[in-house]
Coordinates of C-alpha atoms in Angstrom, one line a residue:
M1 CA -6.0 10.9 -12.5
K2 CA -7.8 12.4 -9.5
H3 CA -8.0 10.5 -6.2
N4 CA -11.8 9.9 -6.7
D5 CA -11.3 8.2 -10.0
L6 CA -11.2 4.7 -8.4
P7 CA -13.7 2.6 -10.3
N8 CA -16.6 1.6 -8.1
A9 CA -18.6 -0.5 -10.6
D10 CA -19.4 -4.0 -9.4
E11 CA -16.9 -5.6 -11.8
Y12 CA -14.1 -4.0 -9.9
L13 CA -15.2 -5.2 -6.5
K14 CA -13.5 -8.5 -6.9
S15 CA -10.3 -10.2 -5.7
Y16 CA -7.4 -10.5 -8.2
W17 CA -6.7 -13.9 -6.7
I18 CA -10.1 -15.2 -7.8
D19 CA -10.2 -13.3 -11.1
S20 CA -6.8 -14.8 -12.1
T21 CA -7.8 -18.5 -11.4
D22 CA -10.4 -21.0 -12.6
T23 CA -13.5 -21.6 -10.5
T24 CA -14.0 -25.0 -8.8
N25 CA -16.7 -27.5 -9.3
Y26 CA -16.5 -30.1 -6.6
P27 CA -19.7 -32.0 -5.8
S28 CA -22.0 -31.3 -2.9
L29 CA -22.6 -34.1 -0.4
Q30 CA -25.1 -36.5 -1.9
D31 CA -24.8 -39.5 0.4
D32 CA -24.3 -40.1 4.1
I33 CA -20.6 -40.8 4.7
S34 CA -18.3 -41.9 7.5
V35 CA -14.8 -40.6 7.9
D36 CA -12.1 -40.5 10.5
V37 CA -11.8 -36.6 10.3
A38 CA -14.4 -34.1 9.1
I39 CA -13.0 -30.7 8.2
I40 CA -15.4 -27.8 8.2
G41 CA -14.1 -25.0 5.9
G42 CA -12.2 -25.1 2.7
G43 CA -9.6 -22.3 3.2
I44 CA -5.9 -22.6 4.0
V45 CA -6.4 -24.4 7.3
G46 CA -8.9 -27.0 5.8
I47 CA -6.9 -27.6 2.6
T48 CA -3.6 -27.9 4.4
A49 CA -5.1 -30.2 7.1
G50 CA -6.5 -32.4 4.3
Y51 CA -3.2 -32.5 2.6
L52 CA -1.4 -33.6 5.8
L53 CA -4.1 -36.3 6.6
K54 CA -3.9 -37.7 3.1
N55 CA -0.2 -38.1 3.4
K56 CA -0.8 -40.1 6.6
G57 CA -3.5 -42.3 5.0
V58 CA -6.3 -40.9 7.2
K59 CA -9.8 -40.8 5.7
F60 CA -11.3 -37.3 5.8
A61 CA -13.8 -35.0 4.1
I62 CA -13.8 -31.3 3.7
L63 CA -17.2 -29.6 3.9
E64 CA -17.4 -26.1 2.3
A65 CA -20.5 -23.9 2.5
S66 CA -19.9 -22.3 -0.9
Q67 CA -16.7 -23.0 -3.0
I68 CA -13.3 -23.8 -1.6
I69 CA -10.7 -21.0 -1.3
Q70 CA -13.3 -18.2 -1.8
G71 CA -13.3 -16.9 1.7
T72 CA -10.6 -14.9 3.5
S73 CA -7.8 -17.1 1.9
A74 CA -8.9 -15.5 -1.5
F75 CA -9.0 -11.9 -0.2
T76 CA -5.7 -11.8 1.6
T77 CA -2.6 -9.8 0.8
A78 CA -0.9 -13.2 0.7
K79 CA 2.3 -12.3 2.6
V80 CA 4.0 -15.5 3.7
T81 CA 5.8 -14.1 6.7
S82 CA 6.6 -14.5 10.4
Q83 CA 6.6 -10.7 10.6
H84 CA 3.2 -9.8 11.9
N85 CA 3.7 -6.1 12.5
L86 CA 5.1 -5.7 16.0
I87 CA 3.8 -9.0 17.6
Y88 CA 6.8 -10.4 19.4
E89 CA 7.2 -7.7 22.1
T90 CA 3.5 -8.1 22.7
I91 CA 3.7 -11.8 23.2
K92 CA 6.8 -11.6 25.3
N93 CA 5.3 -9.0 27.7
S94 CA 2.0 -10.9 28.0
S95 CA 3.0 -14.5 27.9
G96 CA 6.7 -14.8 28.2
I97 CA 9.7 -15.4 25.9
E98 CA 9.1 -19.1 25.6
R99 CA 5.7 -18.6 24.0
A100 CA 7.1 -15.9 21.8
K101 CA 9.7 -18.4 20.7
Q102 CA 6.9 -21.0 19.9
Y103 CA 5.0 -18.4 17.8
A104 CA 8.2 -17.4 15.9
D105 CA 9.1 -21.0 15.2
A106 CA 5.6 -21.9 14.1
N107 CA 5.5 -19.1 11.5
Q108 CA 9.1 -19.4 10.3
S109 CA 8.7 -23.1 9.9
S110 CA 5.5 -22.7 8.0
I111 CA 7.2 -20.5 5.4
D112 CA 9.5 -23.4 4.8
F113 CA 6.6 -25.9 4.8
I114 CA 4.8 -24.0 2.0
E115 CA 8.0 -23.7 0.0
D116 CA 8.6 -27.4 0.4
A117 CA 5.1 -28.3 -0.8
I118 CA 5.4 -26.0 -3.8
N119 CA 8.7 -27.6 -4.8
L120 CA 7.5 -31.2 -4.2
H121 CA 4.4 -30.8 -6.3
K122 CA 5.9 -28.3 -8.8
I123 CA 3.2 -25.7 -8.1
E124 CA 3.4 -22.6 -10.2
C125 CA 2.1 -20.0 -7.7
D126 CA 4.6 -17.1 -7.9
F127 CA 6.3 -18.0 -4.7
E128 CA 9.2 -15.7 -4.0
R129 CA 11.5 -15.0 -1.1
L130 CA 11.7 -11.3 -0.1
P131 CA 12.5 -9.1 2.8
A132 CA 9.6 -7.7 4.8
Y133 CA 9.7 -4.3 6.3
V134 CA 7.7 -2.6 9.1
Y135 CA 8.3 1.2 8.9
T136 CA 7.3 4.2 10.9
N137 CA 7.3 8.0 10.5
D138 CA 6.0 8.4 14.1
D139 CA 8.4 9.1 16.9
S140 CA 6.4 7.0 19.3
Y141 CA 7.1 3.8 17.3
I142 CA 10.9 4.2 17.0
K143 CA 11.7 2.4 20.3
K144 CA 9.0 -0.2 19.7
I145 CA 10.7 -1.1 16.4
E146 CA 14.1 -1.3 18.1
N147 CA 12.6 -3.6 20.8
E148 CA 10.9 -5.8 18.2
A149 CA 14.2 -6.2 16.3
E150 CA 16.1 -7.2 19.5
I151 CA 13.4 -9.7 20.6
A152 CA 13.0 -11.2 17.1
S153 CA 16.7 -11.7 16.7
S154 CA 16.9 -13.4 20.1
L155 CA 14.2 -15.8 18.8
G156 CA 16.3 -16.8 15.8
I157 CA 14.8 -14.6 13.2
K158 CA 17.1 -12.6 10.9
A159 CA 15.9 -9.2 11.9
K160 CA 17.5 -5.7 12.1
V161 CA 16.7 -2.0 12.4
T162 CA 17.4 0.2 9.4
N163 CA 17.1 3.9 8.7
S164 CA 16.2 3.5 5.0
I165 CA 13.8 1.4 2.9
P166 CA 13.8 0.9 -0.8
I167 CA 10.6 2.8 -1.5
N168 CA 9.6 6.4 -1.7
I169 CA 7.9 6.7 1.8
P170 CA 9.2 9.0 4.5
I171 CA 10.3 7.1 7.6
K172 CA 12.0 7.6 11.0
N173 CA 13.2 4.0 11.1
A174 CA 12.2 0.5 10.1
L175 CA 12.4 -3.1 11.0
V176 CA 13.4 -5.7 8.3
F177 CA 12.9 -9.5 8.5
E178 CA 15.1 -11.2 5.8
N179 CA 14.1 -14.3 3.8
Q180 CA 10.3 -13.9 4.0
A181 CA 8.0 -14.7 1.1
Q182 CA 4.9 -13.9 -1.0
F183 CA 2.8 -16.0 -3.4
H184 CA -0.5 -16.5 -5.2
P185 CA -2.7 -18.1 -2.5
R186 CA -5.3 -19.7 -4.8
K187 CA -2.8 -21.2 -7.2
Y188 CA -1.1 -22.8 -4.3
L189 CA -4.2 -24.1 -2.5
L190 CA -6.1 -25.1 -5.7
A191 CA -3.1 -27.3 -6.5
L192 CA -3.1 -28.9 -3.1
A193 CA -6.9 -29.5 -3.3
K194 CA -6.4 -31.2 -6.6
Y195 CA -3.7 -33.4 -5.1
L196 CA -5.6 -34.4 -2.0
S197 CA -8.9 -35.2 -3.9
N198 CA -7.2 -37.2 -6.7
G199 CA -9.0 -40.5 -7.0
S200 CA -11.5 -39.9 -4.2
N201 CA -14.4 -37.6 -3.3
C202 CA -13.2 -35.9 -0.2
V203 CA -14.0 -32.2 -1.0
F204 CA -17.6 -31.2 -0.9
E205 CA -18.7 -27.7 -2.0
N206 CA -22.1 -26.0 -1.4
T207 CA -22.5 -28.1 1.7
S208 CA -23.2 -26.1 4.8
V209 CA -23.0 -27.4 8.3
L210 CA -26.4 -27.0 10.1
E211 CA -25.8 -28.9 13.3
I212 CA -23.2 -30.9 15.1
E213 CA -24.4 -33.8 17.4
K214 CA -21.9 -35.1 19.9
G215 CA -21.8 -38.7 21.1
N216 CA -19.5 -41.7 20.7
S217 CA -19.2 -40.5 17.1
I218 CA -19.8 -37.0 16.0
I219 CA -22.7 -36.5 13.5
I220 CA -22.7 -33.5 11.2
N221 CA -26.1 -32.5 9.6
T222 CA -25.7 -30.6 6.4
S223 CA -27.7 -28.4 4.1
T224 CA -28.0 -31.2 1.5
G225 CA -29.9 -33.4 3.9
K226 CA -27.0 -35.8 4.2
K227 CA -24.9 -36.6 7.3
V228 CA -21.3 -37.0 8.0
T229 CA -20.2 -39.3 10.8
A230 CA -16.7 -38.7 12.1
S231 CA -14.5 -39.6 15.0
K232 CA -12.9 -36.1 15.0
V233 CA -13.9 -32.7 13.6
I234 CA -11.8 -29.7 12.7
I235 CA -13.7 -26.4 12.6
S236 CA -11.8 -24.1 10.3
S237 CA -14.8 -22.0 9.1
H238 CA -13.1 -18.7 9.8
F239 CA -15.5 -17.9 12.6
P240 CA -16.4 -21.2 14.4
C241 CA -19.8 -22.4 13.1
Y242 CA -20.2 -24.4 16.4
D243 CA -19.2 -22.9 19.7
G244 CA -19.4 -25.8 22.2
L245 CA -19.4 -23.4 25.1
G246 CA -16.0 -22.0 24.0
L247 CA -17.5 -18.5 24.2
Y248 CA -15.8 -17.4 20.9
L249 CA -18.4 -14.7 20.5
A250 CA -16.9 -12.9 23.4
R251 CA -13.3 -13.6 22.4
L252 CA -13.1 -12.5 18.8
R253 CA -13.4 -9.1 17.2
P254 CA -14.4 -8.9 13.5
E255 CA -12.5 -6.5 11.4
R256 CA -12.6 -5.5 7.7
S257 CA -9.7 -4.1 5.8
Y258 CA -9.3 -3.0 2.2
I259 CA -7.1 -3.4 -0.9
V260 CA -6.7 -1.5 -4.1
A261 CA -4.6 -3.0 -6.9
A262 CA -2.9 -0.8 -9.5
N263 CA -0.3 -0.8 -12.3
I264 CA 2.4 1.8 -11.7
K265 CA 4.8 3.5 -14.1
E266 CA 7.9 2.7 -12.1
T267 CA 9.4 -0.5 -10.8
F268 CA 8.3 -1.7 -7.3
P269 CA 11.2 -3.0 -5.2
N270 CA 11.7 -6.7 -4.4
A271 CA 10.3 -6.4 -0.9
M272 CA 7.1 -6.2 1.2
F273 CA 6.1 -3.3 3.5
I274 CA 3.7 -2.4 6.3
S275 CA 3.3 0.7 8.5
A276 CA 3.6 0.3 12.3
E277 CA 1.1 3.1 12.9
K278 CA -2.5 3.4 11.9
P279 CA -4.1 3.8 9.5
T280 CA -2.2 0.7 8.3
R281 CA -0.6 0.8 4.9
S282 CA 0.5 -2.5 3.5
L283 CA 2.3 -2.9 0.2
R284 CA 3.5 -5.7 -2.1
Y285 CA 3.7 -6.5 -5.7
Q286 CA 2.3 -9.4 -7.7
N287 CA 3.4 -10.5 -11.2
N288 CA 0.5 -10.2 -13.6
K289 CA 0.8 -10.9 -17.3
G290 CA 4.4 -9.6 -17.4
K291 CA 3.7 -6.5 -15.3
Q292 CA 3.8 -5.7 -11.6
L293 CA 0.4 -5.4 -10.0
I294 CA 0.8 -3.4 -6.8
L295 CA -1.4 -4.2 -3.8
I296 CA -2.0 -1.4 -1.4
G297 CA -3.9 -2.5 1.7
G298 CA -5.1 -1.2 5.1
D299 CA -7.7 1.2 6.5
G300 CA -9.1 -1.5 8.7
H301 CA -12.0 -1.1 11.2
K302 CA -14.4 -3.1 13.2
V303 CA -17.2 -4.6 11.0
A304 CA -20.1 -2.2 10.4
H305 CA -18.5 0.6 12.6
G306 CA -18.3 3.9 10.9
E307 CA -20.0 5.5 7.8
N308 CA -19.4 5.8 4.1
F309 CA -17.3 2.6 3.9
S310 CA -16.4 3.3 0.2
N311 CA -14.2 6.1 1.5
H312 CA -11.7 3.4 2.6
Y313 CA -11.0 2.6 -1.0
S314 CA -10.5 6.3 -1.8
N315 CA -8.1 6.7 1.1
L316 CA -5.9 3.8 -0.2
Q317 CA -6.1 5.2 -3.7
K318 CA -5.0 8.6 -2.6
F319 CA -2.1 7.1 -0.7
A320 CA -1.1 5.1 -3.8
Q321 CA -1.2 8.3 -5.9
D322 CA 0.8 10.2 -3.4
T323 CA 3.5 7.4 -3.4
F324 CA 3.6 6.1 -7.0
K325 CA 3.0 7.2 -10.6
I326 CA -0.3 5.4 -11.2
E327 CA -1.0 3.9 -14.6
D328 CA -4.4 2.5 -13.8
F329 CA -6.4 0.9 -11.0
L330 CA -7.6 -2.6 -11.8
Y331 CA -9.1 -4.1 -8.7
N332 CA -10.4 -3.3 -5.2
W333 CA -11.6 -5.7 -2.6
S334 CA -12.0 -6.1 1.1
A335 CA -11.3 -8.9 3.6
Q336 CA -12.8 -9.9 6.9
D337 CA -10.5 -11.1 9.7
Y338 CA -11.1 -12.0 13.4
I339 CA -8.8 -10.6 16.1
T340 CA -8.3 -12.5 19.4
L341 CA -8.1 -10.8 22.8
D342 CA -4.3 -11.2 22.9
K343 CA -3.6 -11.2 19.2
I344 CA -2.6 -14.9 19.1
P345 CA -4.9 -17.3 17.2
Y346 CA -7.0 -20.0 18.9
V347 CA -5.8 -23.4 17.7
G348 CA -6.6 -26.6 19.5
N349 CA -9.5 -28.3 21.3
L350 CA -12.6 -26.2 20.9
S351 CA -13.1 -26.3 24.7
L352 CA -11.8 -28.1 27.7
S353 CA -14.7 -30.6 27.4
D354 CA -14.4 -31.2 23.7
K355 CA -11.6 -33.7 23.2
N356 CA -12.5 -34.6 19.6
I357 CA -13.5 -31.3 18.2
Y358 CA -10.8 -28.8 17.2
V359 CA -10.8 -25.2 16.2
A360 CA -8.6 -22.8 14.3
T361 CA -9.6 -19.1 14.2
G362 CA -8.5 -15.6 15.0
F363 CA -5.6 -15.2 12.6
G364 CA -5.6 -11.5 12.9
K365 CA -4.8 -10.7 9.2
W366 CA -1.8 -13.1 9.2
G367 CA -3.5 -16.3 8.0
M368 CA -1.0 -17.7 5.5
T369 CA 1.6 -18.8 8.0
N370 CA -0.7 -19.0 11.0
G371 CA -3.2 -21.0 9.1
T372 CA -0.5 -23.4 7.9
A373 CA 0.8 -23.7 11.4
A374 CA -2.7 -24.3 12.7
A375 CA -3.3 -27.2 10.3
R376 CA 0.0 -28.8 11.4
I377 CA -0.8 -28.4 15.1
L378 CA -4.3 -29.9 14.7
V379 CA -3.2 -32.9 12.6
D380 CA -0.5 -33.6 15.2
K381 CA -3.1 -33.6 17.9
I382 CA -5.4 -35.9 15.9
L383 CA -2.5 -38.3 15.4
S384 CA -1.6 -38.1 19.1
K385 CA 1.8 -36.5 18.4
N386 CA 3.3 -33.7 20.5
N387 CA 3.6 -30.4 18.7
P388 CA 6.1 -27.8 20.0
W389 CA 3.8 -24.8 19.3
E390 CA 0.5 -25.9 20.7
E391 CA 0.9 -24.2 24.1
V392 CA 1.0 -20.6 22.7
Y393 CA -2.0 -21.2 20.4
N394 CA -4.1 -23.2 23.0
P395 CA -7.7 -21.7 22.9
S396 CA -8.0 -22.4 26.7
R397 CA -4.8 -20.6 27.6
S398 CA -4.7 -18.2 30.5
L399 CA -5.2 -14.5 29.6
T400 CA -3.6 -11.4 31.0
L401 CA -5.5 -8.7 32.8
R402 CA -5.4 -6.5 29.6
A403 CA -7.0 -9.3 27.6
Y404 CA -9.8 -9.6 30.2
K405 CA -10.3 -5.9 29.9
N406 CA -10.7 -6.5 26.1
I407 CA -13.5 -8.9 26.8
V408 CA -15.3 -6.3 28.8
T409 CA -14.7 -3.6 26.1
E410 CA -15.8 -5.9 23.2
N411 CA -19.0 -7.1 24.9
F412 CA -20.0 -3.7 26.2
D413 CA -19.7 -2.6 22.5
V414 CA -21.9 -5.5 21.5
A415 CA -24.5 -4.6 24.1
K416 CA -24.5 -1.0 23.0
E417 CA -25.0 -1.9 19.4
L418 CA -27.8 -4.3 20.3
V419 CA -29.7 -1.6 22.2
M420 CA -28.9 1.4 20.0
G421 CA -29.7 -0.5 16.8
K422 CA -33.2 -1.2 18.2
L423 CA -33.8 2.4 19.1
K424 CA -32.6 4.1 15.9
G425 CA -35.4 4.7 13.4
G426 CA -35.3 4.6 9.6
E427 CA -36.7 6.7 6.8
T428 CA -40.4 6.3 6.2
K429 CA -40.4 6.6 2.4
I430 CA -38.5 4.4 -0.1
T431 CA -36.6 6.8 -2.3
L432 CA -33.4 5.2 -3.6
K433 CA -31.0 5.6 -6.4
I434 CA -29.7 2.6 -8.3
G435 CA -27.1 0.9 -6.2
E436 CA -28.2 2.6 -3.0
G437 CA -29.2 1.0 0.3
K438 CA -30.8 2.5 3.4
V439 CA -32.8 1.6 6.5
I440 CA -36.5 2.4 6.1
D441 CA -39.4 2.3 8.5
I442 CA -42.7 0.6 7.6
D443 CA -45.5 0.6 10.2
G444 CA -42.9 0.9 13.0
N445 CA -40.8 -2.0 11.7
K446 CA -37.3 -1.5 10.2
Y447 CA -36.2 -3.0 6.9
G448 CA -33.2 -2.7 4.7
A449 CA -34.0 -1.4 1.2
Y450 CA -31.8 -1.6 -1.9
K451 CA -32.4 -0.7 -5.6
D452 CA -30.5 -3.0 -8.0
E453 CA -29.1 -2.1 -11.4
N454 CA -32.5 -3.0 -13.0
E455 CA -34.3 -0.6 -10.7
V456 CA -35.8 -3.5 -8.8
L457 CA -36.4 -2.8 -5.2
H458 CA -35.3 -5.3 -2.5
L459 CA -36.3 -5.3 1.2
V460 CA -34.8 -7.5 3.9
D461 CA -35.4 -7.8 7.6
I462 CA -32.3 -6.2 9.1
T463 CA -32.3 -8.0 12.4
C464 CA -29.3 -10.3 12.3
T465 CA -30.3 -14.0 12.3
H466 CA -27.4 -14.8 14.6
L467 CA -28.2 -13.0 17.9
G468 CA -30.5 -10.2 16.9
C469 CA -28.3 -7.1 16.4
E470 CA -29.5 -4.5 13.8
L471 CA -27.6 -4.6 10.6
K472 CA -26.0 -1.6 8.9
W473 CA -25.7 -0.8 5.2
N474 CA -22.2 -1.2 3.7
D475 CA -22.1 1.0 0.6
A476 CA -18.6 -0.3 -0.4
E477 CA -19.6 -3.9 -0.6
K478 CA -23.4 -3.6 -1.2
S479 CA -24.1 -5.7 1.9
W480 CA -25.9 -5.6 5.3
D481 CA -23.3 -6.0 8.1
C482 CA -23.6 -6.8 11.7
P483 CA -21.7 -4.5 14.1
C484 CA -21.8 -7.1 16.9
H485 CA -20.2 -10.3 15.6
G486 CA -19.5 -9.6 12.0
S487 CA -22.1 -11.5 10.1
R488 CA -22.7 -10.1 6.6
F489 CA -25.6 -10.5 4.2
S490 CA -26.1 -9.6 0.5
Y491 CA -28.8 -7.1 -0.4
D492 CA -31.2 -10.0 -1.1
G493 CA -30.5 -11.7 2.3
E494 CA -27.9 -14.4 1.4
I495 CA -25.2 -15.1 4.0
L496 CA -21.8 -13.6 3.0
E497 CA -20.0 -14.1 6.3
G498 CA -20.8 -16.0 9.5
P499 CA -21.4 -16.7 12.3
A500 CA -25.0 -16.4 11.1
T501 CA -26.3 -19.7 9.6
H502 CA -29.7 -18.5 8.4
K503 CA -30.3 -15.9 5.7
L504 CA -32.5 -12.8 6.0
N505 CA -36.2 -12.7 5.0
H506 CA -36.2 -11.1 1.5
Y507 CA -39.0 -9.3 -0.3
K508 CA -38.6 -8.5 -3.9
E509 CA -40.6 -5.9 -5.9
G510 CA -43.2 -7.5 -8.0
T511 CA -43.2 -10.8 -6.2
N512 CA -44.2 -10.5 -2.5
K513 CA -45.3 -7.0 -1.5
I514 CA -45.4 -6.3 2.2
H515 CA -46.8 -2.7 2.2
P516 CA -48.3 -0.1 -0.2
N517 CA -45.0 1.9 0.1
F518 CA -43.2 -1.0 -1.5
V519 CA -43.3 0.2 -5.1

């Protein structure tokens, strides 16, 4: 098998986690309701928060724009670990050892929390305790790994440096965290959702939040025309759907990363792996119908930055073939994550002035434990309980000079994309192959053109409905992506990722022509 043999048909562009579980069919919101807590977003934060609130007898509702557990929680590598690459030295140097301790305890404790919930409810979700390795073959990372091991050990984590790992990858040294875990995220979260919704309608799918009105009570206007009145609101919609002057647009960087999944001819070790250096290479296995499905992830980049995005899948496939004896490739998918300025998530009050609206965002590709910790922090705040980890995650925490420099860098990049996107022209004729998309120019206006499998042509306005940046074609996902804040749209203009809340204008061949060239 050559490295360009990775299947790129649409049926392969799907998540194994979704493909191996049943779809959900929760109702949309059909009546005005009042609850104690409204939860916006049905991923790991929203479902876990609902689970905790149910156990405390608090009335709540989860509002999901599409279907629950079909966002980033369904496109993760699903490592349940406190080892987030080389995070602890970073936190110690920027925020001090106490905050590093809080972060370590939050994530270590959340591994146990997930395991306890699985055991209590007898959830079959392939949960397994395993060591997690960070490895390097780059001399510049040797000392960093040694420092990380020393700091992690001082924080109570079973960590050590090793000169060998149980996989055929050349290394200079590696860091291992013992007693970490992996699981099937949808099997776990679908079981929790079933438990928390048993006997009541508290999960609402296909119910987008259009507007939040603040007052004595908070009123949420939804896409179904119905309202939710709540005393408190948790925003766990990946990117906050409501900013509340928290300036999250300036404090989050959207990134995409990729996964290919393959059967191999040898046995994968009982461990998880990730490279310290870039391009990142992340590896784990998943039991699938009596065989090991190997997940190879990495090759991340800022959303809509670069060209020929399908090459990222080819890069991972080539790495897989250089490392293993590949039997066949079964899946490839990508995920979107948001990175904060200091690499620590924002969890807590949305802003200093919003005492009853809470946010959880910016998990930086480590959402299984961070998302669980976030739900626990927010529910404690709602119940007026002290939480020992809330300081390190506080969205209003003070930032280092380096973090402030990141604000300047990120927003300069946004400004550049906004201006350059308006200046760049497109092609003047619509000549497309099936499955191809490109920017075209019609009478001085730019449109995104795409030809589907039935040879039907689709045009969309490619000005992002969020803040007006010009979208770029993503050939790997067949989508129009925003290089500024990470909104993504399908070729027919539907929203795939926020923060945009309005779809693109869409013109379809044979229905609403906009120009004689549209043929």
